[in-house]
mmCIF file of C-alpha atoms and ligand atoms in Angstrom:
data_model
loop_
_atom_site.group_PDB
_atom_site.id
_atom_site.type_symbol
_atom_site.label_atom_id
_atom_site.label_comp_id
_atom_site.label_asym_id
_atom_site.label_seq_id
_atom_site.Cartn_x
_atom_site.Cartn_y
_atom_site.Cartn_z
ATOM 1 C CA MET A 1 -9.955 -6.737 26.587
ATOM 2 C CA ASP A 2 -13.131 -5.252 25.016
ATOM 3 C CA ILE A 3 -13.266 -2.572 23.367
ATOM 4 C CA ASN A 4 -14.167 0.124 26.006
ATOM 5 C CA VAL A 5 -11.126 -1.444 28.899
ATOM 6 C CA ILE A 6 -9.170 -0.759 25.428
ATOM 7 C CA CYS A 7 -10.515 2.745 24.061
ATOM 8 C CA LYS A 8 -10.338 4.243 27.962
ATOM 9 C CA LEU A 9 -6.510 2.910 27.686
ATOM 10 C CA LEU A 10 -5.994 5.076 24.674
ATOM 11 C CA GLN A 11 -8.018 7.747 26.242
ATOM 12 C CA LEU A 12 -10.545 8.415 23.148
ATOM 13 C CA GLY A 13 -13.197 9.337 26.200
ATOM 14 C CA ASP A 14 -14.454 7.361 29.185
ATOM 15 C CA SER A 15 -17.062 5.561 27.438
ATOM 16 C CA VAL A 16 -18.063 3.820 23.245
ATOM 17 C CA VAL A 17 -21.772 5.107 22.524
ATOM 18 C CA ASN A 18 -20.423 3.547 18.475
ATOM 19 C CA CYS A 19 -18.971 1.443 16.943
ATOM 20 C CA ASP A 20 -18.894 -0.089 13.564
ATOM 21 C CA VAL A 21 -15.654 -2.056 11.170
ATOM 22 C CA LEU A 22 -14.467 -0.581 8.464
ATOM 23 C CA HIS A 23 -14.391 -3.005 5.758
ATOM 24 C CA GLY A 24 -11.180 -1.045 3.283
ATOM 25 C CA GLY A 25 -7.252 -2.872 3.680
ATOM 26 C CA ASN A 26 -6.664 -6.755 3.219
ATOM 27 C CA ILE A 27 -4.729 -6.932 6.200
ATOM 28 C CA ASN A 28 -6.210 -5.371 9.966
ATOM 29 C CA THR A 29 -9.174 -4.723 10.895
ATOM 30 C CA SER A 30 -10.434 -1.242 11.039
ATOM 31 C CA TYR A 31 -13.614 -0.397 13.552
ATOM 32 C CA LYS A 32 -14.683 4.045 13.662
ATOM 33 C CA VAL A 33 -16.055 4.696 17.080
ATOM 34 C CA THR A 34 -17.810 7.425 18.572
ATOM 35 C CA CYS A 35 -16.201 7.178 22.697
ATOM 36 C CA ALA A 36 -18.319 10.143 25.131
ATOM 37 C CA SER A 37 -15.471 11.986 27.181
ATOM 38 C CA GLU A 38 -16.714 15.420 29.380
ATOM 39 C CA ASN A 39 -15.527 17.086 26.236
ATOM 40 C CA GLY A 40 -18.583 15.704 24.219
ATOM 41 C CA GLU A 41 -18.396 13.180 21.209
ATOM 42 C CA ASN A 42 -14.832 12.531 18.865
ATOM 43 C CA ASP A 43 -14.657 9.341 16.361
ATOM 44 C CA TYR A 44 -12.000 8.100 16.199
ATOM 45 C CA LEU A 45 -10.375 4.048 14.057
ATOM 46 C CA LEU A 46 -9.327 1.987 16.084
ATOM 47 C CA GLN A 47 -7.325 -0.951 14.642
ATOM 48 C CA ARG A 48 -6.131 -4.521 15.372
ATOM 49 C CA ILE A 49 -2.951 -4.294 14.000
ATOM 50 C CA ASN A 50 -2.586 -8.100 11.954
ATOM 51 C CA LYS A 51 0.737 -9.797 14.105
ATOM 52 C CA ASN A 52 0.213 -12.094 11.244
ATOM 53 C CA VAL A 53 0.997 -10.067 8.826
ATOM 54 C CA PHE A 54 2.928 -7.753 11.074
ATOM 55 C CA LYS A 55 6.035 -9.960 13.545
ATOM 56 C CA ASN A 56 6.924 -6.940 14.644
ATOM 57 C CA PRO A 57 3.492 -4.741 15.871
ATOM 58 C CA VAL A 58 6.279 -2.828 18.370
ATOM 59 C CA GLY A 59 9.150 -2.135 15.673
ATOM 60 C CA VAL A 60 5.582 -0.833 13.245
ATOM 61 C CA MET A 61 4.662 1.702 15.574
ATOM 62 C CA SER A 62 7.888 3.334 16.452
ATOM 63 C CA ASN A 63 8.884 4.124 12.782
ATOM 64 C CA ILE A 64 5.402 5.445 12.635
ATOM 65 C CA GLN A 65 6.143 8.407 14.907
ATOM 66 C CA LYS A 66 9.172 8.536 13.825
ATOM 67 C CA ILE A 67 8.156 9.949 10.159
ATOM 68 C CA THR A 68 5.105 11.878 11.443
ATOM 69 C CA GLU A 69 7.034 13.248 14.027
ATOM 70 C CA TYR A 70 10.282 13.884 11.101
ATOM 71 C CA ILE A 71 7.108 15.585 8.656
ATOM 72 C CA ASN A 72 4.601 16.914 11.203
ATOM 73 C CA ALA A 73 7.703 19.239 12.042
ATOM 74 C CA LYS A 74 8.487 20.472 9.115
ATOM 75 C CA PRO A 75 7.160 23.931 7.094
ATOM 76 C CA LYS A 76 3.496 22.713 6.531
ATOM 77 C CA ASN A 77 3.399 21.425 2.711
ATOM 78 C CA MET A 78 0.913 22.760 0.771
ATOM 79 C CA GLY A 79 -1.234 21.445 3.311
ATOM 80 C CA PHE A 80 0.116 18.017 3.891
ATOM 81 C CA ILE A 81 -0.301 16.273 7.098
ATOM 82 C CA ALA A 82 1.040 13.187 8.215
ATOM 83 C CA LEU A 83 -1.071 11.044 10.563
ATOM 84 C CA GLY A 84 0.208 9.467 14.038
ATOM 85 C CA TYR A 85 -1.245 8.291 16.868
ATOM 86 C CA ASN A 86 -2.661 8.558 20.918
ATOM 87 C CA THR A 87 -1.222 7.619 22.798
ATOM 88 C CA CYS A 88 -1.337 5.408 26.851
ATOM 89 C CA ALA A 89 -1.315 7.346 29.903
ATOM 90 C CA ASP A 90 2.472 5.872 29.716
ATOM 91 C CA GLY A 91 3.322 7.553 26.633
ATOM 92 C CA LYS A 92 3.057 4.449 23.842
ATOM 93 C CA THR A 93 0.830 4.333 20.703
ATOM 94 C CA PHE A 94 -1.207 0.600 21.497
ATOM 95 C CA VAL A 95 -2.606 -1.398 23.838
ATOM 96 C CA VAL A 96 -1.859 -5.010 23.896
ATOM 97 C CA ASP A 97 -4.697 -6.782 25.098
ATOM 98 C CA GLU A 98 -5.422 -10.245 26.778
ATOM 99 C CA ASN A 99 -3.855 -12.304 23.292
ATOM 100 C CA GLY A 100 -1.306 -10.365 22.703
ATOM 101 C CA ASP A 101 -3.049 -8.502 19.595
ATOM 102 C CA PHE A 102 -1.645 -4.800 19.348
ATOM 103 C CA TRP A 103 -4.554 -1.596 19.104
ATOM 104 C CA ARG A 104 -4.050 1.473 18.165
ATOM 105 C CA ALA A 105 -5.982 4.107 17.074
ATOM 106 C CA ARG A 106 -5.967 7.716 16.593
ATOM 107 C CA GLN A 107 -8.097 10.706 14.979
ATOM 108 C CA PHE A 108 -10.843 9.555 12.420
ATOM 109 C CA LEU A 109 -11.144 12.706 9.739
ATOM 110 C CA ASP A 110 -14.524 13.325 8.038
ATOM 111 C CA CYS A 111 -12.706 12.702 5.491
ATOM 112 C CA VAL A 112 -13.094 10.450 2.036
ATOM 113 C CA CYS A 113 -11.370 7.554 -0.460
ATOM 114 C CA PHE A 114 -11.282 6.345 -3.112
ATOM 115 C CA ASP A 115 -11.248 2.226 -3.861
ATOM 116 C CA ASN A 116 -10.760 3.432 -7.523
ATOM 117 C CA THR A 117 -11.393 6.699 -9.655
ATOM 118 C CA ASP A 118 -12.284 8.581 -12.617
ATOM 119 C CA ASN A 119 -11.893 12.098 -11.661
ATOM 120 C CA LEU A 120 -8.391 13.073 -12.827
ATOM 121 C CA LYS A 121 -7.601 16.408 -10.693
ATOM 122 C CA VAL A 122 -8.478 12.784 -7.482
ATOM 123 C CA ILE A 123 -5.119 10.898 -9.685
ATOM 124 C CA GLU A 124 -3.106 13.696 -10.197
ATOM 125 C CA GLN A 125 -3.650 14.443 -6.018
ATOM 126 C CA ALA A 126 -3.088 10.747 -4.969
ATOM 127 C CA GLY A 127 -0.194 11.404 -7.198
ATOM 128 C CA ILE A 128 1.343 14.193 -5.283
ATOM 129 C CA ALA A 129 0.520 12.984 -1.719
ATOM 130 C CA PHE A 130 2.983 10.248 -2.358
ATOM 131 C CA GLY A 131 5.511 11.427 -4.122
ATOM 132 C CA GLU A 132 5.593 14.672 -0.819
ATOM 133 C CA PHE A 133 5.138 12.196 0.844
ATOM 134 C CA GLN A 134 8.506 10.874 -0.416
ATOM 135 C CA TYR A 135 9.870 14.395 -0.919
ATOM 136 C CA LEU A 136 9.424 15.482 3.326
ATOM 137 C CA LEU A 137 11.567 12.098 3.666
ATOM 138 C CA ASP A 138 13.849 12.753 1.567
ATOM 139 C CA GLY A 139 17.204 12.624 4.419
ATOM 140 C CA PHE A 140 15.464 11.276 6.752
ATOM 141 C CA ASP A 141 18.087 8.216 8.012
ATOM 142 C CA ALA A 142 16.550 5.158 6.950
ATOM 143 C CA SER A 143 18.668 2.950 8.934
ATOM 144 C CA VAL A 144 16.383 3.492 12.100
ATOM 145 C CA LEU A 145 13.568 3.083 10.601
ATOM 146 C CA PHE A 146 13.629 -1.278 11.293
ATOM 147 C CA GLU A 147 12.304 -3.272 9.021
ATOM 148 C CA SER A 148 8.931 -4.310 9.378
ATOM 149 C CA ILE A 149 8.655 -7.119 6.454
ATOM 150 C CA PRO A 150 11.029 -7.767 6.337
ATOM 151 C CA TYR A 151 12.204 -8.512 1.581
ATOM 152 C CA PHE A 152 8.407 -6.765 1.810
ATOM 153 C CA HIS A 153 8.981 -5.771 -2.044
ATOM 154 C CA ASN A 154 11.943 -7.672 -3.266
ATOM 155 C CA THR A 155 10.482 -9.741 -5.872
ATOM 156 C CA VAL A 156 13.742 -12.246 -6.117
ATOM 157 C CA LYS A 157 12.193 -14.030 -2.461
ATOM 158 C CA ARG A 158 9.017 -13.718 -3.853
ATOM 159 C CA TYR A 159 9.638 -16.196 -7.140
ATOM 160 C CA GLY A 160 10.812 -18.471 -4.351
ATOM 161 C CA ASP A 161 7.782 -17.577 -2.050
ATOM 162 C CA LEU A 162 6.509 -19.204 -5.502
ATOM 163 C CA GLU A 163 8.320 -21.892 -6.253
ATOM 164 C CA ASN A 164 8.226 -23.514 -3.200
ATOM 165 C CA ALA A 165 4.158 -23.190 -2.914
ATOM 166 C CA LEU A 166 4.658 -25.088 -5.578
ATOM 167 C CA ILE A 167 6.431 -27.666 -5.132
ATOM 168 C CA PHE A 168 4.192 -28.050 -1.894
ATOM 169 C CA ASP A 169 1.126 -27.763 -3.787
ATOM 170 C CA SER A 170 -0.759 -28.489 -0.345
ATOM 171 C CA TYR A 171 -4.098 -27.596 -1.971
ATOM 172 C CA ASN A 172 -3.895 -28.520 -5.295
ATOM 173 C CA ARG A 173 -4.638 -25.930 -6.514
ATOM 174 C CA LYS A 174 -1.722 -25.293 -9.595
ATOM 175 C CA GLN A 175 -3.315 -26.749 -12.452
ATOM 176 C CA GLU A 176 -6.095 -24.525 -12.695
ATOM 177 C CA CYS A 177 -3.837 -21.287 -12.533
ATOM 178 C CA ALA A 178 -1.598 -23.109 -15.257
ATOM 179 C CA ASN A 179 -2.453 -20.353 -17.611
ATOM 180 C CA GLU A 180 -1.353 -17.603 -14.009
ATOM 181 C CA ILE A 181 1.571 -19.891 -13.210
ATOM 182 C CA GLU A 182 3.249 -19.363 -16.956
ATOM 183 C CA PHE A 183 3.086 -16.483 -17.809
ATOM 184 C CA ILE A 184 4.281 -15.150 -14.058
ATOM 185 C CA LEU A 185 7.363 -17.246 -14.530
ATOM 186 C CA SER A 186 7.681 -16.097 -17.585
ATOM 187 C CA ASN A 187 8.868 -12.843 -17.237
ATOM 188 C CA LYS A 188 10.651 -14.243 -13.116
ATOM 189 C CA ALA A 189 13.929 -12.805 -15.150
ATOM 190 C CA LEU A 190 12.441 -9.407 -16.081
ATOM 191 C CA ALA A 191 10.673 -8.706 -12.269
ATOM 192 C CA SER A 192 13.395 -8.974 -11.023
ATOM 193 C CA LYS A 193 15.268 -5.978 -12.271
ATOM 194 C CA LEU A 194 14.678 -3.351 -9.424
ATOM 195 C CA VAL A 195 16.011 -5.804 -6.889
ATOM 196 C CA LYS A 196 19.124 -6.101 -8.345
ATOM 197 C CA GLY A 197 19.352 -3.177 -9.576
ATOM 198 C CA ALA A 198 18.561 -1.097 -5.565
ATOM 199 C CA MET A 199 21.879 -4.627 -4.561
ATOM 200 C CA ARG A 200 24.359 -3.009 -7.325
ATOM 201 C CA GLY A 201 23.494 0.380 -6.143
ATOM 202 C CA ASP A 202 22.693 1.724 -9.820
ATOM 203 C CA ILE A 203 19.021 2.672 -7.365
ATOM 204 C CA PRO A 204 19.440 4.307 -4.639
ATOM 205 C CA MET A 205 17.293 3.014 -1.005
ATOM 206 C CA ARG A 206 14.573 6.442 0.115
ATOM 207 C CA VAL A 207 12.255 6.411 2.570
ATOM 208 C CA THR A 208 9.138 4.946 0.725
ATOM 209 C CA HIS A 209 5.732 3.876 2.020
ATOM 210 C CA ASN A 210 5.103 1.053 -0.392
ATOM 211 C CA ASP A 211 2.031 -0.111 -0.081
ATOM 212 C CA THR A 212 1.064 3.108 -2.316
ATOM 213 C CA LYS A 213 -2.704 2.229 -3.577
ATOM 214 C CA CYS A 214 -5.563 4.741 -4.494
ATOM 215 C CA ASN A 215 -7.755 3.562 -0.838
ATOM 216 C CA ASN A 216 -4.451 5.247 1.193
ATOM 217 C CA VAL A 217 -4.183 8.502 0.746
ATOM 218 C CA VAL A 218 -7.000 10.042 1.869
ATOM 219 C CA PHE A 219 -8.806 13.749 0.627
ATOM 220 C CA ASP A 220 -10.858 16.855 2.002
ATOM 221 C CA LYS A 221 -14.909 15.946 1.080
ATOM 222 C CA ASP A 222 -15.695 18.674 -0.952
ATOM 223 C CA THR A 223 -12.258 19.624 -2.245
ATOM 224 C CA PHE A 224 -11.075 16.965 -2.972
ATOM 225 C CA GLU A 225 -7.690 18.289 -1.641
ATOM 226 C CA ALA A 226 -4.753 14.526 -0.368
ATOM 227 C CA LEU A 227 -4.404 16.126 3.285
ATOM 228 C CA SER A 228 -3.262 12.525 3.281
ATOM 229 C CA VAL A 229 -1.167 9.418 3.204
ATOM 230 C CA ILE A 230 -2.365 6.706 6.098
ATOM 231 C CA ASP A 231 -1.851 2.568 6.473
ATOM 232 C CA LEU A 232 2.083 3.523 7.544
ATOM 233 C CA ASP A 233 2.978 0.906 8.441
ATOM 234 C CA THR A 234 5.004 -0.661 5.914
ATOM 235 C CA ILE A 235 7.351 2.531 6.060
ATOM 236 C CA MET A 236 10.219 1.041 5.430
ATOM 237 C CA PRO A 237 13.832 1.792 2.978
ATOM 238 C CA GLY A 238 12.624 0.916 -0.595
ATOM 239 C CA ILE A 239 13.431 2.848 -3.201
ATOM 240 C CA THR A 240 10.479 4.907 -5.357
ATOM 241 C CA ALA A 241 9.834 3.204 -8.257
ATOM 242 C CA TYR A 242 8.237 0.521 -5.791
ATOM 243 C CA ASP A 243 5.878 3.628 -4.851
ATOM 244 C CA PHE A 244 5.389 5.045 -8.213
ATOM 245 C CA GLY A 245 4.122 1.849 -9.239
ATOM 246 C CA ASP A 246 2.232 -0.015 -6.769
ATOM 247 C CA GLY A 247 0.753 4.144 -7.126
ATOM 248 C CA ALA A 248 -0.234 3.445 -10.691
ATOM 249 C CA ARG A 249 -0.775 0.037 -10.968
ATOM 250 C CA SER A 250 -3.683 0.765 -8.546
ATOM 251 C CA ILE A 251 -4.696 4.086 -9.189
ATOM 252 C CA CYS A 252 -4.913 4.124 -13.397
ATOM 253 C CA CYS A 253 -6.095 0.782 -13.430
ATOM 254 C CA THR A 254 -10.610 0.421 -15.126
ATOM 255 C CA SER A 255 -11.501 -1.511 -12.204
ATOM 256 C CA LEU A 256 -10.744 -3.350 -9.661
ATOM 257 C CA GLU A 257 -8.379 -5.323 -7.499
ATOM 258 C CA ASP A 258 -10.510 -8.627 -8.723
ATOM 259 C CA GLU A 259 -12.655 -7.933 -11.428
ATOM 260 C CA LYS A 260 -14.351 -10.579 -13.438
ATOM 261 C CA ASP A 261 -14.329 -9.115 -17.096
ATOM 262 C CA LEU A 262 -11.019 -9.478 -17.823
ATOM 263 C CA ASN A 263 -12.218 -7.331 -21.180
ATOM 264 C CA LYS A 264 -12.777 -4.995 -18.361
ATOM 265 C CA VAL A 265 -9.445 -3.951 -16.448
ATOM 266 C CA LYS A 266 -7.723 -1.323 -18.232
ATOM 267 C CA PHE A 267 -4.640 0.876 -17.629
ATOM 268 C CA ASP A 268 -5.924 4.285 -18.357
ATOM 269 C CA LEU A 269 -2.668 6.609 -19.852
ATOM 270 C CA VAL A 270 -4.817 9.847 -19.688
ATOM 271 C CA LYS A 271 -4.915 8.988 -15.602
ATOM 272 C CA PHE A 272 -1.270 7.373 -15.961
ATOM 273 C CA ASP A 273 0.009 11.231 -17.548
ATOM 274 C CA ALA A 274 -2.751 12.549 -14.367
ATOM 275 C CA PHE A 275 -0.644 10.639 -11.078
ATOM 276 C CA THR A 276 2.548 10.928 -12.765
ATOM 277 C CA LYS A 277 2.311 14.750 -13.624
ATOM 278 C CA GLY A 278 1.195 14.524 -9.235
ATOM 279 C CA PHE A 279 3.891 12.710 -8.292
ATOM 280 C CA LEU A 280 6.353 14.609 -9.678
ATOM 281 C CA HIS A 281 5.146 17.637 -9.404
ATOM 282 C CA HIS A 282 8.254 17.925 -6.786
ATOM 283 C CA LEU A 283 9.936 14.293 -6.428
ATOM 284 C CA GLY A 284 10.831 14.744 -10.479
ATOM 285 C CA SER A 285 13.956 17.537 -9.265
ATOM 286 C CA ILE A 286 15.543 15.218 -7.198
ATOM 287 C CA LEU A 287 14.910 11.963 -8.903
ATOM 288 C CA SER A 288 18.190 10.754 -10.804
ATOM 289 C CA LYS A 289 18.360 10.273 -14.194
ATOM 290 C CA ASN A 290 18.547 6.395 -13.008
ATOM 291 C CA GLU A 291 15.623 6.746 -11.096
ATOM 292 C CA LEU A 292 13.617 8.157 -13.380
ATOM 293 C CA TYR A 293 13.437 5.038 -15.694
ATOM 294 C CA SER A 294 13.056 2.361 -12.748
ATOM 295 C CA LEU A 295 10.321 4.687 -13.219
ATOM 296 C CA CYS A 296 8.687 2.868 -15.963
ATOM 297 C CA ASP A 297 10.390 -0.579 -15.152
ATOM 298 C CA GLY A 298 8.254 -0.159 -11.978
ATOM 299 C CA VAL A 299 4.593 0.066 -13.850
ATOM 300 C CA LEU A 300 4.572 -3.438 -15.173
ATOM 301 C CA ILE A 301 6.689 -5.063 -11.908
ATOM 302 C CA MET A 302 4.931 -4.459 -9.322
ATOM 303 C CA THR A 303 1.669 -5.408 -11.324
ATOM 304 C CA ILE A 304 3.445 -8.613 -12.274
ATOM 305 C CA GLU A 305 4.521 -8.785 -8.138
ATOM 306 C CA LEU A 306 0.867 -8.265 -6.364
ATOM 307 C CA ALA A 307 -0.071 -10.847 -9.317
ATOM 308 C CA LEU A 308 2.449 -13.427 -7.893
ATOM 309 C CA ARG A 309 1.131 -12.837 -4.398
ATOM 310 C CA PHE A 310 -2.100 -13.049 -4.966
ATOM 311 C CA LEU A 311 -1.169 -16.407 -6.605
ATOM 312 C CA GLU A 312 1.171 -17.937 -3.653
ATOM 313 C CA ASP A 313 -2.188 -16.520 -1.266
ATOM 314 C CA TYR A 314 -3.894 -18.269 -3.461
ATOM 315 C CA LEU A 315 -1.211 -21.440 -4.007
ATOM 316 C CA LYS A 316 -1.136 -22.123 0.477
ATOM 317 C CA GLY A 317 -4.847 -21.633 0.873
ATOM 318 C CA ASP A 318 -5.309 -17.831 0.958
ATOM 319 C CA PHE A 319 -4.071 -17.061 4.802
ATOM 320 C CA TYR A 320 -2.227 -14.187 4.006
ATOM 321 C CA PHE A 321 -4.768 -11.311 2.694
ATOM 322 C CA LYS A 322 -8.203 -11.254 3.950
ATOM 323 C CA THR A 323 -10.857 -13.090 2.044
ATOM 324 C CA ARG A 324 -14.597 -12.396 1.652
ATOM 325 C CA TYR A 325 -15.407 -15.181 -0.941
ATOM 326 C CA PRO A 326 -13.709 -18.467 -2.090
ATOM 327 C CA LYS A 327 -11.005 -17.836 -4.848
ATOM 328 C CA GLN A 328 -11.272 -13.855 -4.749
ATOM 329 C CA ASN A 329 -6.990 -13.875 -4.351
ATOM 330 C CA LEU A 330 -7.359 -15.958 -8.038
ATOM 331 C CA TYR A 331 -9.618 -14.124 -8.480
ATOM 332 C CA ARG A 332 -7.230 -10.799 -7.232
ATOM 333 C CA ALA A 333 -3.957 -12.885 -9.156
ATOM 334 C CA ARG A 334 -6.419 -12.624 -13.702
ATOM 335 C CA CYS A 335 -7.041 -9.319 -12.897
ATOM 336 C CA GLN A 336 -3.472 -8.181 -12.198
ATOM 337 C CA ILE A 337 -2.014 -10.753 -15.181
ATOM 338 C CA ALA A 338 -5.008 -8.506 -17.000
ATOM 339 C CA LEU A 339 -3.011 -5.479 -16.644
ATOM 340 C CA ALA A 340 0.693 -7.015 -16.719
ATOM 341 C CA LYS A 341 -0.347 -7.685 -20.665
ATOM 342 C CA ASP A 342 -1.726 -4.192 -20.748
ATOM 343 C CA ILE A 343 0.963 -1.635 -18.924
ATOM 344 C CA ILE A 344 3.659 -4.505 -21.618
ATOM 345 C CA SER A 345 2.191 -2.401 -24.207
ATOM 346 C CA LYS A 346 1.173 0.205 -23.844
ATOM 347 C CA GLN A 347 5.557 0.613 -22.810
ATOM 348 C CA LYS A 348 6.756 3.789 -24.483
ATOM 349 C CA GLU A 349 3.774 6.084 -24.103
ATOM 350 C CA ILE A 350 4.800 5.376 -20.695
ATOM 351 C CA GLU A 351 8.240 5.975 -20.839
ATOM 352 C CA GLU A 352 6.771 8.719 -22.636
ATOM 353 C CA ILE A 353 5.591 9.993 -20.289
ATOM 354 C CA VAL A 354 7.481 10.233 -16.864
ATOM 355 C CA PHE A 355 9.812 11.933 -18.785
ATOM 356 C CA LYS A 356 7.688 14.248 -19.396
ATOM 357 C CA TYR A 357 6.865 15.167 -16.484
ATOM 358 C CA SER A 358 10.471 15.271 -14.444
ATOM 359 C CA LYS A 359 12.253 17.941 -14.451
HETATM 360 C C1 GN1 B 1 -2.367 -5.189 1.062
HETATM 361 O O1 GN1 B 1 -3.498 -3.355 4.216
HETATM 362 P P1 GN1 B 1 -3.842 -2.786 2.395
HETATM 363 O O2 GN1 B 1 -5.701 -3.301 2.083
HETATM 364 O O3 GN1 B 1 -4.082 -1.484 2.123
HETATM 365 C C2 GN1 B 1 -0.946 -5.061 1.439
HETATM 366 C C3 GN1 B 1 -0.609 -4.387 0.361
HETATM 367 C C4 GN1 B 1 -1.333 -5.008 -1.680
HETATM 368 C C5 GN1 B 1 -3.329 -4.865 -1.496
HETATM 369 C C6 GN1 B 1 -3.514 -5.067 -2.187
HETATM 370 C C7 GN1 B 1 0.942 -4.439 4.628
HETATM 371 O O4 GN1 B 1 -2.716 -3.262 0.632
HETATM 372 O O5 GN1 B 1 1.001 -4.461 -0.580
HETATM 373 O O6 GN1 B 1 -0.649 -3.827 -3.024
HETATM 374 O O7 GN1 B 1 -3.319 -5.032 -0.051
HETATM 375 N N1 GN1 B 1 -0.603 -4.529 1.969
HETATM 376 C C8 GN1 B 1 0.585 -5.611 3.236
HETATM 377 O O8 GN1 B 1 -5.054 -4.092 -2.098
HETATM 378 O O9 GN1 B 1 0.323 -6.639 2.740
HETATM 379 MG MG1 MG B 2 -5.491 0.744 3.328
#
């Protein structure tokens, strides 16, 4: 099925005037399409869902629909919106092509996104966006959601997967990563702390975004105020520390995710202060003491988890994350490890900042 037909089925317009590939996410394939109809031209974000990663795209789209309807039905909170997808004539929010690929589209916002930023206002706004998202979902019945990627942040399962990859070493890459493997394996007990706390019931389950990196927030291009969080594919039951930790490791890092000069990779406490202030702005008032402590652990654990995921993907021949050049996953893993080491040296300050902003 060509793009013209897909856009028509998604009711974006009569014809496609322009189509550009967007490079941003590591998972789905995204395009900016301009479609013409009798009302003029409109821009949309058109995406092909990665079916290798999302085995149940219908479940993913159903989760997104439920969540966005729930948030948008609430009295507007700081102008925050949840972005839903366009519907076809049959009411579905996706089209399936002859290859079994799922396509979806939504309005293309005239806004800005950052892979990385030093602007503290933007960072606080990113914290507000992710915190607010979870705050607005407090009370949502998580049992109606599909698990879009089972065991996504389950570090116990992820260590098992890494250990299997090490046994097979199918691409003969193990030796080259000896130091990285050693660091990750030596942190196994610590990295399992959140999952075990959740399993014991010490940390409550909520509805979490689960992919809170910097470029999954969109900002007003003039005021830099957060407009919305995007990339809602991984919304699932989870614990707050996943979102807080993943956001902190992404947003408070001083470098890009595949920086080669590891001396440039640091955890910036000034950025962390701004991010935490935003994240806990409303959410802080509903979190328990255990949850607040878990946030501090989350920063380190989510960093180690992502290092493990990049490394495992490298060992398995780069089948999961999109890569733009050879060894990118290895560089990504090294970068997260350098960040984790810096986070370990700043644990005390991290705790002080979290408790400063908890009410
Ligand atoms: C992926 O799709 P994107 O680029 O926003 C990944 C996240 C990782 C991130 C690292 C579904 O996010 O878990 O933290 O790359 N998403 C999925 O850059 O695996
Ligand atoms: Mg993304």
